[in-house]
Amino acid sequence: MTDDLGDERVDHRFKGLPIDAEGLTVGALAAQRRNLFTGGFTTPVLALSAESVEHNLALLEAYSERHGLAFAPHGKTSMAPRLFERQLEHGAWGITAAVPHQARVYRAFGIRRIFLANELVDAAALRWLARELAGDADVHFVCYVDSVRGVELMDEALEGSARPVDVVVELGAGDGARTGARTEADCAAVGDAVAAARHLRLVGVAGYEGEVPDATPESVRAWLRRLTALAVDFDKAGRFPAGLEEIVVSAGGSAWFDTVAEVFAELPPLSRPVLKLLRSGAYVSHDDGQYRNLTPFNRVPEEGALQPAFRLWAQVVSRPTAEQAFVNAGKRDAAYDLHLPEAQVVRSARDGSVRPATGITVTRLSDQHAWLETTEEAADLEVGDWVGMGLSHPCTSFDKWQLIPLVEADGTVVDYIRTFF
């Protein structure tokens, strides 16, 4: 699926990569197994831990199997086909998308099961989708609907399509939440509109519990029970069409998948098998901020623990005072929408030794600089040292880098992760 990525040429488009690798293919560079610190890489450079990525992939595979869940991780997190491939190898049912561009990337790399967690009303995108469905009988596409008007627009744009588009009615997460029909009556009206449409097929219900206002375990659990009850009610009312092999019930971001697993386990038998579809995406890299704090594994430590895989390496380029230093990575390199980077380790420019970044705090980001506040414990920090930083929020970390070294614990770069944002 991703073999062609190794044929891409390394050049000025890809920041942080060795200058003397210009003109090599990505595959040839990977085969050299260069060291991140001594192999010519320039700073700043974002690295992904090969061991942590593999650990996280295996952990969510085991978790999903243990709880009887299918898994369609949200691809918007990484937009990285090599990671999609690994997720599918680790048992993923398919990959979730949010917008048509993402779905197009998925199809370009051969992904055949796509769950679009949004209402798709773009006529040009729907015509593209109709061509994809007509061209490959194995393509399985599902998307949200949350309005009668949306159903009308979809049906109109799909005029003449060879196959219907499968849709799930989205239940909104509450007043003031994001998308989704707000009430069960609204959901029923949308379901009726789908039944009347010529080019759509109702296959289930879905939503996103991460948007429950002021979420608590109790309020998230209550909303999820509304979602599963909606599936039961739709089934009893005969809303799912004849010939449908399974009913889709889907939820699950990266903060509440334990509660999703709990409530989905309560679903009574329906008239057809149920595809209980989890969509968490941030797990693949995890992080050192937002999801470190929010991960459900904090509540269920007996189920395992995710490992942060990101480390952004930058070099000290100025040490103007004993209390201040600057490294050459800033807003163009590090996610900063939720938390600032976290200084974790220092690699000495003198002898390559690595020590904890004790006494070093990132206090601010400029476009190309991180401002470091240093205490007496960091008195030995000097110009030329490399500072390794943890990042928060994977979704806005991946999208700043087009080609990311996948690095083993000893610094050996074993592969490169290409992103398509």
JSON list of C-alpha atoms in Angstrom, two decimals, residues 149-339:
[
{"chain": "A", "resi": 149, "resn": "ARG", "atom": "CA", "xyz": [-31.44, 19.25, 4.36]},
{"chain": "A", "resi": 150, "resn": "GLY", "atom": "CA", "xyz": [-28.12, 17.42, 4.37]},
{"chain": "A", "resi": 151, "resn": "VAL", "atom": "CA", "xyz": [-29.84, 14.25, 3.22]},
{"chain": "A", "resi": 152, "resn": "GLU", "atom": "CA", "xyz": [-31.52, 16.17, 0.39]},
{"chain": "A", "resi": 153, "resn": "LEU", "atom": "CA", "xyz": [-28.20, 17.64, -0.76]},
{"chain": "A", "resi": 154, "resn": "MET", "atom": "CA", "xyz": [-26.48, 14.28, -0.66]},
{"chain": "A", "resi": 155, "resn": "ASP", "atom": "CA", "xyz": [-29.21, 12.52, -2.59]},
{"chain": "A", "resi": 156, "resn": "GLU", "atom": "CA", "xyz": [-29.26, 15.23, -5.24]},
{"chain": "A", "resi": 157, "resn": "ALA", "atom": "CA", "xyz": [-25.49, 15.15, -5.75]},
{"chain": "A", "resi": 158, "resn": "LEU", "atom": "CA", "xyz": [-25.49, 11.35, -5.97]},
{"chain": "A", "resi": 159, "resn": "GLU", "atom": "CA", "xyz": [-28.02, 11.24, -8.80]},
{"chain": "A", "resi": 160, "resn": "GLY", "atom": "CA", "xyz": [-27.08, 8.40, -11.14]},
{"chain": "A", "resi": 161, "resn": "SER", "atom": "CA", "xyz": [-24.66, 6.73, -8.74]},
{"chain": "A", "resi": 162, "resn": "ALA", "atom": "CA", "xyz": [-24.37, 2.98, -9.07]},
{"chain": "A", "resi": 163, "resn": "ARG", "atom": "CA", "xyz": [-24.29, 2.23, -5.33]},
{"chain": "A", "resi": 164, "resn": "PRO", "atom": "CA", "xyz": [-25.98, 3.89, -2.38]},
{"chain": "A", "resi": 165, "resn": "VAL", "atom": "CA", "xyz": [-23.86, 5.67, 0.22]},
{"chain": "A", "resi": 166, "resn": "ASP", "atom": "CA", "xyz": [-24.12, 4.19, 3.70]},
{"chain": "A", "resi": 167, "resn": "VAL", "atom": "CA", "xyz": [-24.94, 6.74, 6.41]},
{"chain": "A", "resi": 168, "resn": "VAL", "atom": "CA", "xyz": [-25.30, 6.81, 10.18]},
{"chain": "A", "resi": 169, "resn": "VAL", "atom": "CA", "xyz": [-27.48, 9.34, 11.97]},
{"chain": "A", "resi": 170, "resn": "GLU", "atom": "CA", "xyz": [-25.38, 11.51, 14.26]},
{"chain": "A", "resi": 171, "resn": "LEU", "atom": "CA", "xyz": [-26.79, 12.20, 17.71]},
{"chain": "A", "resi": 172, "resn": "GLY", "atom": "CA", "xyz": [-25.50, 15.50, 19.05]},
{"chain": "A", "resi": 173, "resn": "ALA", "atom": "CA", "xyz": [-23.70, 15.43, 22.38]},
{"chain": "A", "resi": 174, "resn": "GLY", "atom": "CA", "xyz": [-26.01, 17.96, 24.03]},
{"chain": "A", "resi": 175, "resn": "ASP", "atom": "CA", "xyz": [-27.11, 21.57, 23.95]},
{"chain": "A", "resi": 176, "resn": "GLY", "atom": "CA", "xyz": [-24.23, 23.80, 22.97]},
{"chain": "A", "resi": 177, "resn": "ALA", "atom": "CA", "xyz": [-22.21, 20.85, 21.70]},
{"chain": "A", "resi": 178, "resn": "ARG", "atom": "CA", "xyz": [-20.83, 20.54, 18.19]},
{"chain": "A", "resi": 179, "resn": "THR", "atom": "CA", "xyz": [-22.65, 18.80, 15.30]},
{"chain": "A", "resi": 180, "resn": "GLY", "atom": "CA", "xyz": [-25.42, 16.21, 15.40]},
{"chain": "A", "resi": 181, "resn": "ALA", "atom": "CA", "xyz": [-29.22, 16.12, 15.60]},
{"chain": "A", "resi": 182, "resn": "ARG", "atom": "CA", "xyz": [-30.12, 17.35, 19.06]},
{"chain": "A", "resi": 183, "resn": "THR", "atom": "CA", "xyz": [-33.07, 15.14, 19.98]},
{"chain": "A", "resi": 184, "resn": "GLU", "atom": "CA", "xyz": [-34.24, 11.61, 19.34]},
{"chain": "A", "resi": 185, "resn": "ALA", "atom": "CA", "xyz": [-37.17, 13.07, 17.38]},
{"chain": "A", "resi": 186, "resn": "ASP", "atom": "CA", "xyz": [-34.74, 15.01, 15.21]},
{"chain": "A", "resi": 187, "resn": "CYS", "atom": "CA", "xyz": [-32.76, 11.80, 14.64]},
{"chain": "A", "resi": 188, "resn": "ALA", "atom": "CA", "xyz": [-35.93, 9.98, 13.61]},
{"chain": "A", "resi": 189, "resn": "ALA", "atom": "CA", "xyz": [-36.76, 12.73, 11.12]},
{"chain": "A", "resi": 190, "resn": "VAL", "atom": "CA", "xyz": [-33.30, 12.42, 9.58]},
{"chain": "A", "resi": 191, "resn": "GLY", "atom": "CA", "xyz": [-33.70, 8.64, 9.46]},
{"chain": "A", "resi": 192, "resn": "ASP", "atom": "CA", "xyz": [-37.02, 9.02, 7.66]},
{"chain": "A", "resi": 193, "resn": "ALA", "atom": "CA", "xyz": [-35.41, 11.35, 5.14]},
{"chain": "A", "resi": 194, "resn": "VAL", "atom": "CA", "xyz": [-32.72, 8.75, 4.46]},
{"chain": "A", "resi": 195, "resn": "ALA", "atom": "CA", "xyz": [-35.40, 6.10, 3.92]},
{"chain": "A", "resi": 196, "resn": "ALA", "atom": "CA", "xyz": [-37.03, 8.35, 1.33]},
{"chain": "A", "resi": 197, "resn": "ALA", "atom": "CA", "xyz": [-33.74, 9.06, -0.45]},
{"chain": "A", "resi": 198, "resn": "ARG", "atom": "CA", "xyz": [-32.82, 7.05, -3.53]},
{"chain": "A", "resi": 199, "resn": "HIS", "atom": "CA", "xyz": [-29.04, 7.03, -3.08]},
{"chain": "A", "resi": 200, "resn": "LEU", "atom": "CA", "xyz": [-28.53, 6.64, 0.67]},
{"chain": "A", "resi": 201, "resn": "ARG", "atom": "CA", "xyz": [-28.80, 3.66, 3.01]},
{"chain": "A", "resi": 202, "resn": "LEU", "atom": "CA", "xyz": [-29.24, 3.95, 6.78]},
{"chain": "A", "resi": 203, "resn": "VAL", "atom": "CA", "xyz": [-26.79, 1.59, 8.50]},
{"chain": "A", "resi": 204, "resn": "GLY", "atom": "CA", "xyz": [-26.62, 2.84, 12.08]},
{"chain": "A", "resi": 205, "resn": "VAL", "atom": "CA", "xyz": [-26.10, 5.65, 14.57]},
{"chain": "A", "resi": 206, "resn": "ALA", "atom": "CA", "xyz": [-23.03, 7.48, 15.78]},
{"chain": "A", "resi": 207, "resn": "GLY", "atom": "CA", "xyz": [-21.69, 10.48, 17.64]},
{"chain": "A", "resi": 208, "resn": "TYR", "atom": "CA", "xyz": [-18.76, 11.89, 19.55]},
{"chain": "A", "resi": 209, "resn": "GLU", "atom": "CA", "xyz": [-18.85, 11.80, 23.33]},
{"chain": "A", "resi": 210, "resn": "GLY", "atom": "CA", "xyz": [-15.85, 14.11, 23.56]},
{"chain": "A", "resi": 211, "resn": "GLU", "atom": "CA", "xyz": [-18.20, 17.02, 22.91]},
{"chain": "A", "resi": 212, "resn": "VAL", "atom": "CA", "xyz": [-20.49, 16.35, 25.88]},
{"chain": "A", "resi": 213, "resn": "PRO", "atom": "CA", "xyz": [-20.53, 19.76, 27.64]},
{"chain": "A", "resi": 214, "resn": "ASP", "atom": "CA", "xyz": [-18.63, 19.80, 30.94]},
{"chain": "A", "resi": 215, "resn": "ALA", "atom": "CA", "xyz": [-18.04, 16.08, 30.53]},
{"chain": "A", "resi": 216, "resn": "THR", "atom": "CA", "xyz": [-17.92, 13.79, 33.53]},
{"chain": "A", "resi": 217, "resn": "PRO", "atom": "CA", "xyz": [-18.00, 9.98, 33.57]},
{"chain": "A", "resi": 218, "resn": "GLU", "atom": "CA", "xyz": [-21.68, 10.19, 34.51]},
{"chain": "A", "resi": 219, "resn": "SER", "atom": "CA", "xyz": [-22.68, 12.65, 31.78]},
{"chain": "A", "resi": 220, "resn": "VAL", "atom": "CA", "xyz": [-20.68, 10.83, 29.11]},
{"chain": "A", "resi": 221, "resn": "ARG", "atom": "CA", "xyz": [-22.19, 7.52, 30.19]},
{"chain": "A", "resi": 222, "resn": "ALA", "atom": "CA", "xyz": [-25.70, 9.03, 30.04]},
{"chain": "A", "resi": 223, "resn": "TRP", "atom": "CA", "xyz": [-25.15, 10.36, 26.52]},
{"chain": "A", "resi": 224, "resn": "LEU", "atom": "CA", "xyz": [-23.73, 7.06, 25.30]},
{"chain": "A", "resi": 225, "resn": "ARG", "atom": "CA", "xyz": [-26.80, 5.30, 26.66]},
{"chain": "A", "resi": 226, "resn": "ARG", "atom": "CA", "xyz": [-28.94, 7.68, 24.64]},
{"chain": "A", "resi": 227, "resn": "LEU", "atom": "CA", "xyz": [-26.92, 6.69, 21.58]},
{"chain": "A", "resi": 228, "resn": "THR", "atom": "CA", "xyz": [-27.29, 2.96, 22.14]},
{"chain": "A", "resi": 229, "resn": "ALA", "atom": "CA", "xyz": [-31.00, 3.39, 22.97]},
{"chain": "A", "resi": 230, "resn": "LEU", "atom": "CA", "xyz": [-31.39, 5.21, 19.65]},
{"chain": "A", "resi": 231, "resn": "ALA", "atom": "CA", "xyz": [-29.94, 2.19, 17.86]},
{"chain": "A", "resi": 232, "resn": "VAL", "atom": "CA", "xyz": [-32.37, -0.09, 19.70]},
{"chain": "A", "resi": 233, "resn": "ASP", "atom": "CA", "xyz": [-35.34, 2.16, 18.90]},
{"chain": "A", "resi": 234, "resn": "PHE", "atom": "CA", "xyz": [-34.39, 2.45, 15.23]},
{"chain": "A", "resi": 235, "resn": "ASP", "atom": "CA", "xyz": [-34.13, -1.33, 15.02]},
{"chain": "A", "resi": 236, "resn": "LYS", "atom": "CA", "xyz": [-37.48, -1.92, 16.71]},
{"chain": "A", "resi": 237, "resn": "ALA", "atom": "CA", "xyz": [-39.11, 0.60, 14.38]},
{"chain": "A", "resi": 238, "resn": "GLY", "atom": "CA", "xyz": [-37.73, -1.20, 11.32]},
{"chain": "A", "resi": 239, "resn": "ARG", "atom": "CA", "xyz": [-35.70, 1.79, 10.17]},
{"chain": "A", "resi": 240, "resn": "PHE", "atom": "CA", "xyz": [-32.78, -0.33, 8.98]},
{"chain": "A", "resi": 241, "resn": "PRO", "atom": "CA", "xyz": [-33.37, -1.63, 5.46]},
{"chain": "A", "resi": 242, "resn": "ALA", "atom": "CA", "xyz": [-33.76, -5.21, 4.39]},
{"chain": "A", "resi": 243, "resn": "GLY", "atom": "CA", "xyz": [-30.51, -6.81, 3.30]},
{"chain": "A", "resi": 244, "resn": "LEU", "atom": "CA", "xyz": [-28.38, -4.86, 5.77]},
{"chain": "A", "resi": 245, "resn": "GLU", "atom": "CA", "xyz": [-25.89, -7.33, 7.23]},
{"chain": "A", "resi": 246, "resn": "GLU", "atom": "CA", "xyz": [-24.84, -5.38, 10.34]},
{"chain": "A", "resi": 247, "resn": "ILE", "atom": "CA", "xyz": [-25.85, -2.30, 12.29]},
{"chain": "A", "resi": 248, "resn": "VAL", "atom": "CA", "xyz": [-23.16, 0.28, 13.01]},
{"chain": "A", "resi": 249, "resn": "VAL", "atom": "CA", "xyz": [-22.99, 1.93, 16.43]},
{"chain": "A", "resi": 250, "resn": "SER", "atom": "CA", "xyz": [-19.97, 4.22, 16.64]},
{"chain": "A", "resi": 251, "resn": "ALA", "atom": "CA", "xyz": [-18.39, 6.63, 19.11]},
{"chain": "A", "resi": 252, "resn": "GLY", "atom": "CA", "xyz": [-15.06, 7.00, 20.84]},
{"chain": "A", "resi": 253, "resn": "GLY", "atom": "CA", "xyz": [-12.43, 9.69, 20.87]},
{"chain": "A", "resi": 254, "resn": "SER", "atom": "CA", "xyz": [-9.20, 9.40, 22.79]},
{"chain": "A", "resi": 255, "resn": "ALA", "atom": "CA", "xyz": [-10.49, 10.61, 26.17]},
{"chain": "A", "resi": 256, "resn": "TRP", "atom": "CA", "xyz": [-13.46, 8.36, 26.96]},
{"chain": "A", "resi": 257, "resn": "PHE", "atom": "CA", "xyz": [-13.02, 5.06, 25.13]},
{"chain": "A", "resi": 258, "resn": "ASP", "atom": "CA", "xyz": [-13.25, 3.17, 28.45]},
{"chain": "A", "resi": 259, "resn": "THR", "atom": "CA", "xyz": [-16.77, 4.52, 28.96]},
{"chain": "A", "resi": 260, "resn": "VAL", "atom": "CA", "xyz": [-17.61, 3.74, 25.34]},
{"chain": "A", "resi": 261, "resn": "ALA", "atom": "CA", "xyz": [-16.50, 0.14, 25.89]},
{"chain": "A", "resi": 262, "resn": "GLU", "atom": "CA", "xyz": [-18.56, -0.07, 29.09]},
{"chain": "A", "resi": 263, "resn": "VAL", "atom": "CA", "xyz": [-21.79, 1.23, 27.57]},
{"chain": "A", "resi": 264, "resn": "PHE", "atom": "CA", "xyz": [-21.42, -0.57, 24.25]},
{"chain": "A", "resi": 265, "resn": "ALA", "atom": "CA", "xyz": [-21.09, -3.81, 26.21]},
{"chain": "A", "resi": 266, "resn": "GLU", "atom": "CA", "xyz": [-24.61, -3.19, 27.55]},
{"chain": "A", "resi": 267, "resn": "LEU", "atom": "CA", "xyz": [-26.20, -3.18, 24.07]},
{"chain": "A", "resi": 268, "resn": "PRO", "atom": "CA", "xyz": [-28.90, -5.85, 23.87]},
{"chain": "A", "resi": 269, "resn": "PRO", "atom": "CA", "xyz": [-29.05, -8.13, 20.83]},
{"chain": "A", "resi": 270, "resn": "LEU", "atom": "CA", "xyz": [-30.50, -6.42, 17.77]},
{"chain": "A", "resi": 271, "resn": "SER", "atom": "CA", "xyz": [-32.07, -7.89, 14.66]},
{"chain": "A", "resi": 272, "resn": "ARG", "atom": "CA", "xyz": [-28.64, -8.05, 13.04]},
{"chain": "A", "resi": 273, "resn": "PRO", "atom": "CA", "xyz": [-25.06, -8.20, 14.33]},
{"chain": "A", "resi": 274, "resn": "VAL", "atom": "CA", "xyz": [-23.73, -4.89, 15.64]},
{"chain": "A", "resi": 275, "resn": "LEU", "atom": "CA", "xyz": [-20.45, -3.34, 14.53]},
{"chain": "A", "resi": 276, "resn": "LYS", "atom": "CA", "xyz": [-19.36, -1.50, 17.69]},
{"chain": "A", "resi": 277, "resn": "LEU", "atom": "CA", "xyz": [-16.92, 0.93, 16.14]},
{"chain": "A", "resi": 278, "resn": "LEU", "atom": "CA", "xyz": [-14.37, 2.89, 18.18]},
{"chain": "A", "resi": 279, "resn": "ARG", "atom": "CA", "xyz": [-12.62, 5.83, 16.47]},
{"chain": "A", "resi": 280, "resn": "SER", "atom": "CA", "xyz": [-9.81, 6.98, 18.80]},
{"chain": "A", "resi": 281, "resn": "GLY", "atom": "CA", "xyz": [-6.83, 8.37, 16.87]},
{"chain": "A", "resi": 282, "resn": "ALA", "atom": "CA", "xyz": [-4.37, 10.15, 19.16]},
{"chain": "A", "resi": 283, "resn": "TYR", "atom": "CA", "xyz": [-3.21, 6.89, 20.74]},
{"chain": "A", "resi": 284, "resn": "VAL", "atom": "CA", "xyz": [-0.74, 6.09, 17.94]},
{"chain": "A", "resi": 285, "resn": "SER", "atom": "CA", "xyz": [1.73, 8.71, 19.13]},
{"chain": "A", "resi": 286, "resn": "HIS", "atom": "CA", "xyz": [0.09, 9.70, 22.43]},
{"chain": "A", "resi": 287, "resn": "ASP", "atom": "CA", "xyz": [1.68, 12.87, 23.86]},
{"chain": "A", "resi": 288, "resn": "ASP", "atom": "CA", "xyz": [3.23, 14.62, 26.85]},
{"chain": "A", "resi": 289, "resn": "GLY", "atom": "CA", "xyz": [0.32, 16.93, 27.64]},
{"chain": "A", "resi": 290, "resn": "GLN", "atom": "CA", "xyz": [-3.31, 16.80, 26.59]},
{"chain": "A", "resi": 291, "resn": "TYR", "atom": "CA", "xyz": [-3.69, 13.06, 26.20]},
{"chain": "A", "resi": 292, "resn": "ARG", "atom": "CA", "xyz": [-1.24, 12.18, 28.94]},
{"chain": "A", "resi": 293, "resn": "ASN", "atom": "CA", "xyz": [-3.77, 13.91, 31.20]},
{"chain": "A", "resi": 294, "resn": "LEU", "atom": "CA", "xyz": [-6.96, 12.67, 29.52]},
{"chain": "A", "resi": 295, "resn": "THR", "atom": "CA", "xyz": [-6.21, 9.08, 28.50]},
{"chain": "A", "resi": 296, "resn": "PRO", "atom": "CA", "xyz": [-8.71, 6.55, 29.87]},
{"chain": "A", "resi": 297, "resn": "PHE", "atom": "CA", "xyz": [-5.79, 4.38, 30.91]},
{"chain": "A", "resi": 298, "resn": "ASN", "atom": "CA", "xyz": [-5.37, 6.78, 33.83]},
{"chain": "A", "resi": 299, "resn": "ARG", "atom": "CA", "xyz": [-8.72, 5.47, 35.07]},
{"chain": "A", "resi": 300, "resn": "VAL", "atom": "CA", "xyz": [-8.06, 1.82, 34.20]},
{"chain": "A", "resi": 301, "resn": "PRO", "atom": "CA", "xyz": [-4.30, 1.35, 34.72]},
{"chain": "A", "resi": 302, "resn": "GLU", "atom": "CA", "xyz": [-4.76, -2.40, 34.89]},
{"chain": "A", "resi": 303, "resn": "GLU", "atom": "CA", "xyz": [-5.54, -2.29, 31.14]},
{"chain": "A", "resi": 304, "resn": "GLY", "atom": "CA", "xyz": [-2.12, -0.86, 30.25]},
{"chain": "A", "resi": 305, "resn": "ALA", "atom": "CA", "xyz": [-0.55, 2.51, 29.51]},
{"chain": "A", "resi": 306, "resn": "LEU", "atom": "CA", "xyz": [0.21, 4.41, 26.33]},
{"chain": "A", "resi": 307, "resn": "GLN", "atom": "CA", "xyz": [3.69, 5.80, 25.72]},
{"chain": "A", "resi": 308, "resn": "PRO", "atom": "CA", "xyz": [4.42, 9.28, 24.33]},
{"chain": "A", "resi": 309, "resn": "ALA", "atom": "CA", "xyz": [6.26, 8.82, 21.02]},
{"chain": "A", "resi": 310, "resn": "PHE", "atom": "CA", "xyz": [7.06, 12.41, 20.01]},
{"chain": "A", "resi": 311, "resn": "ARG", "atom": "CA", "xyz": [10.31, 14.16, 20.81]},
{"chain": "A", "resi": 312, "resn": "LEU", "atom": "CA", "xyz": [11.22, 17.46, 19.19]},
{"chain": "A", "resi": 313, "resn": "TRP", "atom": "CA", "xyz": [14.96, 18.10, 19.20]},
{"chain": "A", "resi": 314, "resn": "ALA", "atom": "CA", "xyz": [16.22, 21.67, 19.01]},
{"chain": "A", "resi": 315, "resn": "GLN", "atom": "CA", "xyz": [19.61, 23.25, 19.58]},
{"chain": "A", "resi": 316, "resn": "VAL", "atom": "CA", "xyz": [20.56, 25.98, 22.03]},
{"chain": "A", "resi": 317, "resn": "VAL", "atom": "CA", "xyz": [21.47, 28.93, 19.83]},
{"chain": "A", "resi": 318, "resn": "SER", "atom": "CA", "xyz": [21.66, 31.63, 22.49]},
{"chain": "A", "resi": 319, "resn": "ARG", "atom": "CA", "xyz": [22.44, 31.72, 26.23]},
{"chain": "A", "resi": 320, "resn": "PRO", "atom": "CA", "xyz": [22.29, 35.44, 27.01]},
{"chain": "A", "resi": 321, "resn": "THR", "atom": "CA", "xyz": [21.92, 35.13, 30.79]},
{"chain": "A", "resi": 322, "resn": "ALA", "atom": "CA", "xyz": [22.12, 32.51, 33.52]},
{"chain": "A", "resi": 323, "resn": "GLU", "atom": "CA", "xyz": [18.31, 32.47, 33.68]},
{"chain": "A", "resi": 324, "resn": "GLN", "atom": "CA", "xyz": [17.55, 32.35, 29.98]},
{"chain": "A", "resi": 325, "resn": "ALA", "atom": "CA", "xyz": [18.32, 30.32, 26.88]},
{"chain": "A", "resi": 326, "resn": "PHE", "atom": "CA", "xyz": [16.85, 30.01, 23.40]},
{"chain": "A", "resi": 327, "resn": "VAL", "atom": "CA", "xyz": [16.54, 26.97, 21.14]},
{"chain": "A", "resi": 328, "resn": "ASN", "atom": "CA", "xyz": [15.83, 27.05, 17.42]},
{"chain": "A", "resi": 329, "resn": "ALA", "atom": "CA", "xyz": [12.34, 25.51, 17.40]},
{"chain": "A", "resi": 330, "resn": "GLY", "atom": "CA", "xyz": [9.17, 27.55, 17.65]},
{"chain": "A", "resi": 331, "resn": "LYS", "atom": "CA", "xyz": [5.58, 27.79, 16.50]},
{"chain": "A", "resi": 332, "resn": "ARG", "atom": "CA", "xyz": [6.48, 26.51, 13.02]},
{"chain": "A", "resi": 333, "resn": "ASP", "atom": "CA", "xyz": [7.81, 23.29, 14.54]},
{"chain": "A", "resi": 334, "resn": "ALA", "atom": "CA", "xyz": [5.92, 22.52, 17.76]},
{"chain": "A", "resi": 335, "resn": "ALA", "atom": "CA", "xyz": [2.25, 22.20, 18.64]},
{"chain": "A", "resi": 336, "resn": "TYR", "atom": "CA", "xyz": [1.23, 25.02, 20.94]},
{"chain": "A", "resi": 337, "resn": "ASP", "atom": "CA", "xyz": [-2.57, 25.20, 20.70]},
{"chain": "A", "resi": 338, "resn": "LEU", "atom": "CA", "xyz": [-3.09, 23.37, 24.00]},
{"chain": "A", "resi": 339, "resn": "HIS", "atom": "CA", "xyz": [0.22, 23.34, 25.92]}
]
